[in-house]
Amino acid sequence: MDSIGFASHDHTRCIASGLEAVDSYCAQNRLQFTAVRRRVLEILLQQHHALGAYEILEYLRQEGLGSQPPVAYRALDFLVKHGFVHKIERLNAFIACMHPGEPHTPVFMICRKCASVAEAQREPMQGQLGAVARAAGFLIERTVVEAEGLCPKCQDPSE
Amino acid sequence: MDSIGFASHDHTRCIASGLEAVDSYCAQNRLQFTAVRRRVLEILLQQHHALGAYEILEYLRQEGLGSQPPVAYRALDFLVKHGFVHKIERLNAFIACMHPGEPHTPVFMICRKCASVAEAQREPMQGQLGAVARAAGFLIERTVVEAEGLCPKCQDPSE
DNA sequence: TTGTGATTTGTTATATCATAACTATCTATC
DNA sequence: GATAGATAGTTATGATATAACAAATCACAA
């Protein structure tokens, strides 16, 4: 269970290393990390918060990389399918993964005030959800776990 | 932690008791349980699976209870706000609550094959999500916990 | 190095989900 | 039965997402 949490970090570095990790994962797995896909991931890494598909599309449009919704959605489909990007269901928005290439089960904390989103990890079959599923005889294939509330900064009354 | 799970049950009874519970809760709390709101809840109890807002609206339309989206969405807003109905974020759909009137933190299991949805309970500040939030200093106000996979029936190869 | 099939992209159109804004009606309370 | 607040009706539009098909590109092997 780890979290980059809501703490600050070397952002230039995290963009570069995110792209590198996906580059090498795609090379190893014979996946086509095309210009549009790469740029969408880069946008999400740069922005570092959840973006709607149409916001991403607006960047692509300005850069001449595609102007219609399917272009953005297809790139996002690819990135989500391979775990490089996660969809935040509560927000109908997308965010770059903090652990690309590593199999994992993410948990998100969404601040309702500043809209920042932090990713953390959990073990899929442990905890209450695992217990509930076992009791019901349910086979979990994928989970959506999202908490809404206030991040540390936005709880602080001095700000 | 309990679950009505994917087991069969006396459905006529569960519709009636669901409506009764909400009736008395609304009476006690000075809430207006109007015809449209009541009918929307009844539809969700009857169908006993997740319905989209426009599916619900279609029932209302046929019954002369309103034909435009805001009618359905407003009734759903009321029902969700007071915990009589839950929204399944993964499906953009709504389902009647199994424990109306009792404060609780639901978990859903969504079968990708038969589309049935089971509600169970969890303790909000316990488990992995609680631990992750405490570690990050995040204050949880609301959670979305949804598992997708296969219900017991749909795992059975004989069917 | 070129043919071939599979994948990806471009584009049009449309489906699906949700709300803003305003008017009319109803309901509770005085 | 007047009045204020809540609810419902209606029009219009915004926001999110996908189907379907044509064109371009890529991977791979002949």
Coordinates of N, CA and C in Angstrom, one line a residue, chain B:
Chain B
M1 N -21.2 -6.4 7.9 CA -21.1 -6.8 6.5 C -22.1 -7.9 6.1
D2 N -23.1 -7.5 5.5 CA -24.1 -8.4 5.0 C -24.4 -8.2 3.6
S3 N -25.1 -9.2 3.0 CA -25.4 -9.1 1.6 C -26.7 -9.8 1.3
I4 N -27.6 -9.2 0.5 CA -28.7 -10.1 0.1 C -28.2 -10.9 -1.1
G5 N -27.0 -10.5 -1.5 CA -26.2 -11.3 -2.5 C -27.0 -11.5 -3.8
F6 N -26.7 -12.6 -4.4 CA -27.4 -13.0 -5.6 C -28.5 -14.0 -5.4
A7 N -28.8 -14.2 -4.2 CA -29.8 -15.2 -3.8 C -31.2 -14.8 -4.1
S8 N -32.1 -15.7 -4.3 CA -33.5 -15.4 -4.6 C -34.2 -15.0 -3.3
H9 N -35.3 -14.4 -3.4 CA -36.0 -13.9 -2.2 C -37.5 -13.6 -2.6
D10 N -38.2 -13.2 -1.6 CA -39.7 -12.9 -1.8 C -39.7 -11.5 -2.4
H11 N -39.9 -11.4 -3.7 CA -39.7 -10.1 -4.3 C -40.9 -9.2 -4.1
T12 N -42.1 -9.7 -4.1 CA -43.3 -8.9 -3.8 C -43.2 -8.2 -2.5
R13 N -42.7 -9.0 -1.5 CA -42.5 -8.6 -0.2 C -41.5 -7.5 -0.1
C14 N -40.4 -7.6 -0.9 CA -39.3 -6.7 -0.7 C -39.7 -5.3 -1.4
I15 N -40.6 -5.4 -2.4 CA -41.1 -4.1 -3.0 C -41.9 -3.4 -1.9
A16 N -42.9 -4.1 -1.3 CA -43.8 -3.5 -0.4 C -43.0 -3.0 0.8
S17 N -42.1 -3.8 1.3 CA -41.4 -3.3 2.6 C -40.4 -2.1 2.2
G18 N -39.9 -2.1 1.0 CA -39.0 -1.0 0.6 C -39.8 0.3 0.6
L19 N -41.0 0.2 0.0 CA -41.9 1.4 -0.1 C -42.3 1.9 1.3
E20 N -42.7 0.9 2.1 CA -43.1 1.2 3.5 C -42.0 1.9 4.3
A21 N -40.8 1.4 4.2 CA -39.7 2.0 4.9 C -39.5 3.4 4.5
V22 N -39.6 3.7 3.2 CA -39.4 5.0 2.7 C -40.5 5.9 3.1
D23 N -41.7 5.4 3.0 CA -42.9 6.1 3.5 C -42.7 6.6 4.9
S24 N -42.4 5.7 5.8 CA -42.3 6.2 7.2 C -41.1 7.1 7.4
Y25 N -40.0 6.8 6.7 CA -38.9 7.7 6.9 C -39.2 9.1 6.5
C26 N -39.9 9.2 5.3 CA -40.3 10.5 4.8 C -41.3 11.2 5.7
A27 N -42.2 10.5 6.3 CA -43.2 11.0 7.2 C -42.5 11.6 8.4
Q28 N -41.6 10.8 8.9 CA -40.8 11.2 10.1 C -39.9 12.4 9.9
N29 N -39.4 12.6 8.7 CA -38.5 13.6 8.4 C -39.0 14.8 7.6
R30 N -40.4 14.8 7.5 CA -41.0 15.9 6.7 C -40.5 16.0 5.3
L31 N -40.3 14.9 4.7 CA -39.9 14.9 3.3 C -41.2 14.5 2.4
Q32 N -41.3 15.2 1.3 CA -42.4 14.9 0.4 C -42.2 13.7 -0.5
F33 N -42.8 12.6 -0.2 CA -42.7 11.4 -1.0 C -43.8 11.5 -2.1
T34 N -43.5 12.2 -3.1 CA -44.6 12.5 -4.1 C -44.8 11.4 -5.1
A35 N -45.8 11.5 -5.9 CA -46.2 10.5 -6.8 C -45.0 10.0 -7.7
V36 N -44.4 11.0 -8.3 CA -43.2 10.7 -9.2 C -42.1 10.0 -8.5
R37 N -41.8 10.5 -7.3 CA -40.7 9.9 -6.5 C -41.0 8.5 -6.1
R38 N -42.3 8.4 -5.7 CA -42.7 7.1 -5.2 C -42.7 6.0 -6.4
R39 N -43.2 6.5 -7.5 CA -43.2 5.6 -8.7 C -41.8 5.2 -9.2
V40 N -40.9 6.2 -9.2 CA -39.5 5.9 -9.6 C -38.9 4.8 -8.6
L41 N -39.1 5.0 -7.4 CA -38.6 4.0 -6.4 C -39.2 2.7 -6.7
E42 N -40.5 2.7 -6.9 CA -41.2 1.4 -7.1 C -40.7 0.7 -8.4
I43 N -40.5 1.5 -9.4 CA -40.0 0.9 -10.7 C -38.6 0.2 -10.4
L44 N -37.8 0.9 -9.6 CA -36.4 0.4 -9.3 C -36.5 -0.9 -8.4
L45 N -37.5 -0.9 -7.5 CA -37.7 -2.0 -6.6 C -38.2 -3.2 -7.5
Q46 N -39.2 -2.9 -8.4 CA -39.7 -4.0 -9.2 C -38.7 -4.6 -10.1
Q47 N -38.0 -3.8 -10.8 CA -37.0 -4.3 -11.8 C -35.9 -5.0 -11.1
H48 N -35.5 -4.5 -9.9 CA -34.5 -5.1 -9.2 C -33.2 -5.3 -9.9
H49 N -32.9 -4.4 -10.8 CA -31.5 -4.3 -11.3 C -31.3 -2.8 -11.6
A50 N -30.1 -2.5 -12.1 CA -29.7 -1.1 -12.3 C -30.4 -0.6 -13.6
L51 N -31.1 0.5 -13.5 CA -31.7 1.1 -14.7 C -31.1 2.5 -15.0
G52 N -31.0 2.8 -16.2 CA -30.6 4.2 -16.6 C -31.7 5.1 -16.4
A53 N -31.4 6.4 -16.3 CA -32.4 7.4 -16.1 C -33.4 7.4 -17.2
Y54 N -33.0 7.2 -18.4 CA -33.9 7.3 -19.6 C -34.8 6.0 -19.6
E55 N -34.4 4.9 -19.1 CA -35.2 3.7 -19.0 C -36.4 4.0 -18.0
I56 N -36.0 4.6 -16.9 CA -37.0 5.0 -15.9 C -38.0 6.0 -16.5
L57 N -37.4 7.0 -17.2 CA -38.2 8.0 -17.8 C -39.3 7.4 -18.8
E58 N -38.9 6.3 -19.5 CA -39.8 5.7 -20.4 C -41.0 5.1 -19.7
Y59 N -40.8 4.5 -18.5 CA -41.9 4.1 -17.7 C -42.8 5.2 -17.4
L60 N -42.2 6.3 -16.9 CA -43.0 7.5 -16.4 C -43.8 8.0 -17.6
R61 N -43.2 8.1 -18.8 CA -43.8 8.6 -20.0 C -45.1 7.8 -20.3
Q62 N -44.9 6.5 -20.3 CA -46.0 5.6 -20.6 C -47.2 5.8 -19.6
E63 N -46.9 6.2 -18.4 CA -47.9 6.3 -17.4 C -48.4 7.8 -17.2
G64 N -47.9 8.7 -18.1 CA -48.3 10.1 -18.0 C -47.7 10.8 -16.8
L65 N -46.6 10.3 -16.2 CA -46.1 10.9 -15.0 C -45.0 11.9 -15.4
G66 N -44.8 12.2 -16.6 CA -43.7 13.1 -17.0 C -42.9 12.6 -18.1
S67 N -42.5 13.4 -19.0 CA -41.9 12.9 -20.3 C -40.6 13.5 -20.5
Q68 N -40.1 14.4 -19.7 CA -38.8 15.0 -20.0 C -37.7 14.6 -19.0
P69 N -36.5 14.5 -19.4 CA -35.4 14.1 -18.5 C -35.4 14.7 -17.1
P70 N -35.6 16.0 -17.0 CA -35.5 16.5 -15.6 C -36.4 15.9 -14.6
V71 N -37.6 15.4 -15.1 CA -38.5 14.8 -14.2 C -37.9 13.6 -13.6
A72 N -37.3 12.7 -14.4 CA -36.6 11.5 -13.9 C -35.4 11.9 -13.0
Y73 N -34.6 12.8 -13.5 CA -33.4 13.1 -12.8 C -33.7 13.7 -11.5
R74 N -34.7 14.6 -11.4 CA -35.0 15.2 -10.1 C -35.5 14.2 -9.1
A75 N -36.3 13.3 -9.6 CA -36.8 12.2 -8.6 C -35.6 11.4 -8.2
L76 N -34.7 11.1 -9.1 CA -33.5 10.3 -8.7 C -32.6 11.0 -7.8
D77 N -32.5 12.3 -8.0 CA -31.7 13.2 -7.1 C -32.2 13.1 -5.7
F78 N -33.5 13.2 -5.6 CA -34.1 13.1 -4.2 C -33.8 11.8 -3.6
L79 N -34.1 10.7 -4.4 CA -34.0 9.4 -3.8 C -32.5 9.0 -3.5
V80 N -31.6 9.5 -4.3 CA -30.2 9.2 -4.0 C -29.7 10.1 -2.8
K81 N -30.1 11.3 -2.8 CA -29.7 12.2 -1.7 C -30.1 11.6 -0.3
H82 N -31.3 11.0 -0.3 CA -31.7 10.5 1.0 C -31.4 9.0 1.2
G83 N -30.7 8.5 0.2 CA -30.2 7.1 0.4 C -31.2 6.0 0.1
F84 N -32.2 6.3 -0.6 CA -33.2 5.3 -1.0 C -32.8 4.6 -2.3
V85 N -32.0 5.2 -3.0 CA -31.5 4.7 -4.3 C -30.0 5.0 -4.4
H86 N -29.3 4.1 -5.0 CA -27.8 4.3 -5.2 C -27.5 4.5 -6.7
K87 N -26.6 5.3 -7.0 CA -26.1 5.4 -8.4 C -24.9 4.4 -8.5
I88 N -24.9 3.6 -9.6 CA -23.8 2.8 -9.9 C -23.0 3.5 -10.9
E89 N -21.8 4.1 -10.5 CA -21.1 5.0 -11.3 C -20.6 4.3 -12.6
R90 N -20.2 3.0 -12.4 CA -19.6 2.3 -13.5 C -20.6 2.1 -14.7
L91 N -21.9 2.1 -14.3 CA -23.0 1.8 -15.3 C -23.8 3.1 -15.6
N92 N -23.5 4.2 -15.0 CA -24.4 5.4 -15.1 C -25.8 4.9 -15.0
A93 N -26.1 4.2 -13.9 CA -27.4 3.6 -13.7 C -27.7 3.7 -12.2
F94 N -29.0 3.4 -11.9 CA -29.5 3.5 -10.6 C -30.2 2.2 -10.1
I95 N -30.1 2.0 -8.8 CA -30.6 0.8 -8.2 C -31.2 1.1 -6.8
A96 N -32.3 0.4 -6.5 CA -33.0 0.7 -5.2 C -32.1 0.2 -4.1
C97 N -32.1 0.9 -3.0 CA -31.3 0.5 -1.9 C -32.0 -0.6 -1.2
M98 N -31.2 -1.5 -0.6 CA -31.7 -2.7 0.1 C -31.9 -2.4 1.6
H99 N -31.4 -1.2 2.1 CA -31.5 -0.8 3.5 C -32.0 0.6 3.7
P100 N -33.1 1.0 3.1 CA -33.5 2.4 3.1 C -33.7 2.9 4.5
G101 N -33.2 4.1 4.7 CA -33.5 4.7 6.0 C -32.4 4.4 7.0
E102 N -31.6 3.4 6.8 CA -30.5 3.1 7.7 C -29.2 3.7 7.1
P103 N -28.4 4.5 7.9 CA -27.2 5.0 7.4 C -26.2 3.9 7.1
H104 N -25.6 3.9 5.9 CA -24.7 2.8 5.5 C -23.8 3.2 4.4
T105 N -22.8 2.4 4.2 CA -21.8 2.6 3.1 C -21.8 1.4 2.2
P106 N -22.5 1.6 1.0 CA -22.7 0.4 0.2 C -21.4 0.0 -0.6
V107 N -21.4 -1.2 -1.0 CA -20.5 -1.8 -1.9 C -21.3 -2.6 -3.0
F108 N -20.9 -2.5 -4.2 CA -21.7 -3.2 -5.2 C -20.9 -4.2 -6.0
M109 N -21.5 -5.3 -6.3 CA -20.9 -6.3 -7.2 C -21.8 -6.4 -8.4
I110 N -21.1 -6.2 -9.6 CA -21.8 -6.1 -10.8 C -21.4 -7.2 -11.7
C111 N -22.4 -8.0 -12.1 CA -22.0 -9.2 -13.0 C -22.0 -8.7 -14.4
R112 N -20.9 -8.9 -15.1 CA -20.7 -8.4 -16.5 C -21.5 -9.3 -17.5
K113 N -21.9 -10.4 -17.0 CA -22.6 -11.3 -18.0 C -24.1 -11.1 -17.9
C114 N -24.7 -11.2 -16.7 CA -26.2 -11.1 -16.6 C -26.6 -9.7 -16.1
A115 N -25.6 -8.8 -15.8 CA -25.9 -7.4 -15.4 C -26.6 -7.3 -14.1
S116 N -26.7 -8.4 -13.3 CA -27.3 -8.2 -12.0 C -26.3 -7.5 -11.1
V117 N -26.9 -6.8 -10.1 CA -26.1 -6.0 -9.2 C -26.5 -6.4 -7.8
A118 N -25.5 -6.7 -6.9 CA -25.8 -7.0 -5.5 C -25.2 -5.9 -4.6
E119 N -25.9 -5.6 -3.6 CA -25.4 -4.6 -2.7 C -25.0 -5.2 -1.4
A120 N -23.8 -4.8 -0.9 CA -23.4 -5.3 0.4 C -22.9 -4.0 1.2
Q121 N -22.5 -4.3 2.4 CA -22.1 -3.1 3.3 C -20.6 -3.2 3.6
R122 N -20.1 -2.0 3.9 CA -18.7 -2.0 4.5 C -18.7 -0.9 5.5
E123 N -17.7 -0.9 6.3 CA -17.4 0.1 7.3 C -16.5 1.2 6.7
P124 N -16.9 2.4 6.6 CA -16.2 3.4 5.8 C -14.8 3.6 6.2
M125 N -14.5 3.7 7.5 CA -13.1 4.0 7.9 C -12.2 2.8 8.1
Q126 N -12.7 1.6 7.9 CA -11.9 0.5 8.1 C -11.3 0.0 6.8
G127 N -10.6 -1.1 6.9 CA -10.1 -1.7 5.7 C -9.0 -0.9 5.0
Q128 N -8.7 -1.3 3.8 CA -7.6 -0.8 3.0 C -7.8 0.7 2.6
L129 N -9.0 1.0 2.3 CA -9.3 2.3 1.9 C -9.1 3.3 3.0
G130 N -9.6 2.9 4.2 CA -9.4 3.7 5.4 C -8.0 3.9 5.7
A131 N -7.2 2.9 5.6 CA -5.8 2.9 5.9 C -5.1 3.9 4.9
V132 N -5.4 3.7 3.6 CA -4.8 4.6 2.6 C -5.1 6.0 2.9
A133 N -6.3 6.3 3.2 CA -6.8 7.7 3.4 C -6.1 8.3 4.7
R134 N -6.0 7.5 5.7 CA -5.3 8.0 6.9 C -3.8 8.3 6.6
A135 N -3.2 7.4 5.8 CA -1.8 7.6 5.5 C -1.6 8.9 4.7
A136 N -2.6 9.2 3.8 CA -2.4 10.4 2.9 C -3.0 11.6 3.6
G137 N -3.6 11.5 4.8 CA -4.2 12.7 5.4 C -5.5 13.1 4.7
F138 N -6.1 12.2 4.0 CA -7.3 12.5 3.3 C -8.6 12.3 4.1
L139 N -9.5 13.2 4.0 CA -10.8 13.1 4.8 C -11.9 12.6 3.9
I140 N -12.3 11.3 4.1 CA -13.3 10.7 3.2 C -14.7 11.2 3.6
E141 N -15.4 11.6 2.6 CA -16.8 12.1 2.8 C -17.8 11.1 2.2
R142 N -17.3 10.4 1.1 CA -18.2 9.6 0.4 C -17.3 8.6 -0.4
T143 N -17.8 7.4 -0.6 CA -17.0 6.4 -1.3 C -17.8 5.7 -2.4
V144 N -17.1 5.4 -3.5 CA -17.6 4.6 -4.6 C -16.8 3.3 -4.6
V145 N -17.5 2.2 -4.2 CA -16.8 0.9 -4.3 C -17.6 0.0 -5.1
E146 N -17.1 -0.4 -6.2 CA -17.9 -1.3 -7.2 C -16.9 -2.3 -7.7
A147 N -17.3 -3.6 -7.6 CA -16.5 -4.7 -8.2 C -17.3 -5.2 -9.4
E148 N -16.5 -5.4 -10.5 CA -17.1 -6.0 -11.7 C -16.6 -7.4 -11.8
G149 N -17.4 -8.3 -12.3 CA -16.9 -9.7 -12.4 C -18.1 -10.6 -12.8
L150 N -18.0 -11.8 -12.2 CA -19.1 -12.8 -12.5 C -19.8 -13.2 -11.2
C151 N -21.1 -13.2 -11.3 CA -21.9 -13.6 -10.1 C -21.9 -15.2 -10.1
P152 N -22.3 -15.8 -9.0 CA -22.2 -17.2 -8.8 C -22.9 -18.0 -10.0
K153 N -24.0 -17.5 -10.4 CA -24.7 -18.2 -11.5 C -23.9 -18.2 -12.8
C154 N -23.4 -17.0 -13.1 CA -22.7 -16.9 -14.4 C -21.3 -17.5 -14.4
Q155 N -20.8 -17.9 -13.2 CA -19.5 -18.7 -13.1 C -19.7 -20.2 -13.4
D156 N -21.0 -20.6 -13.3 CA -21.3 -22.0 -13.4 C -21.3 -22.4 -14.9
P157 N -20.4 -23.3 -15.3 CA -20.2 -23.7 -16.7 C -21.4 -24.5 -17.3
S158 N -22.2 -25.0 -16.4 CA -23.4 -25.8 -16.8 C -24.5 -25.0 -17.4
E159 N -24.4 -23.7 -17.2 CA -25.5 -22.8 -17.6 C -25.2 -22.0 -18.9

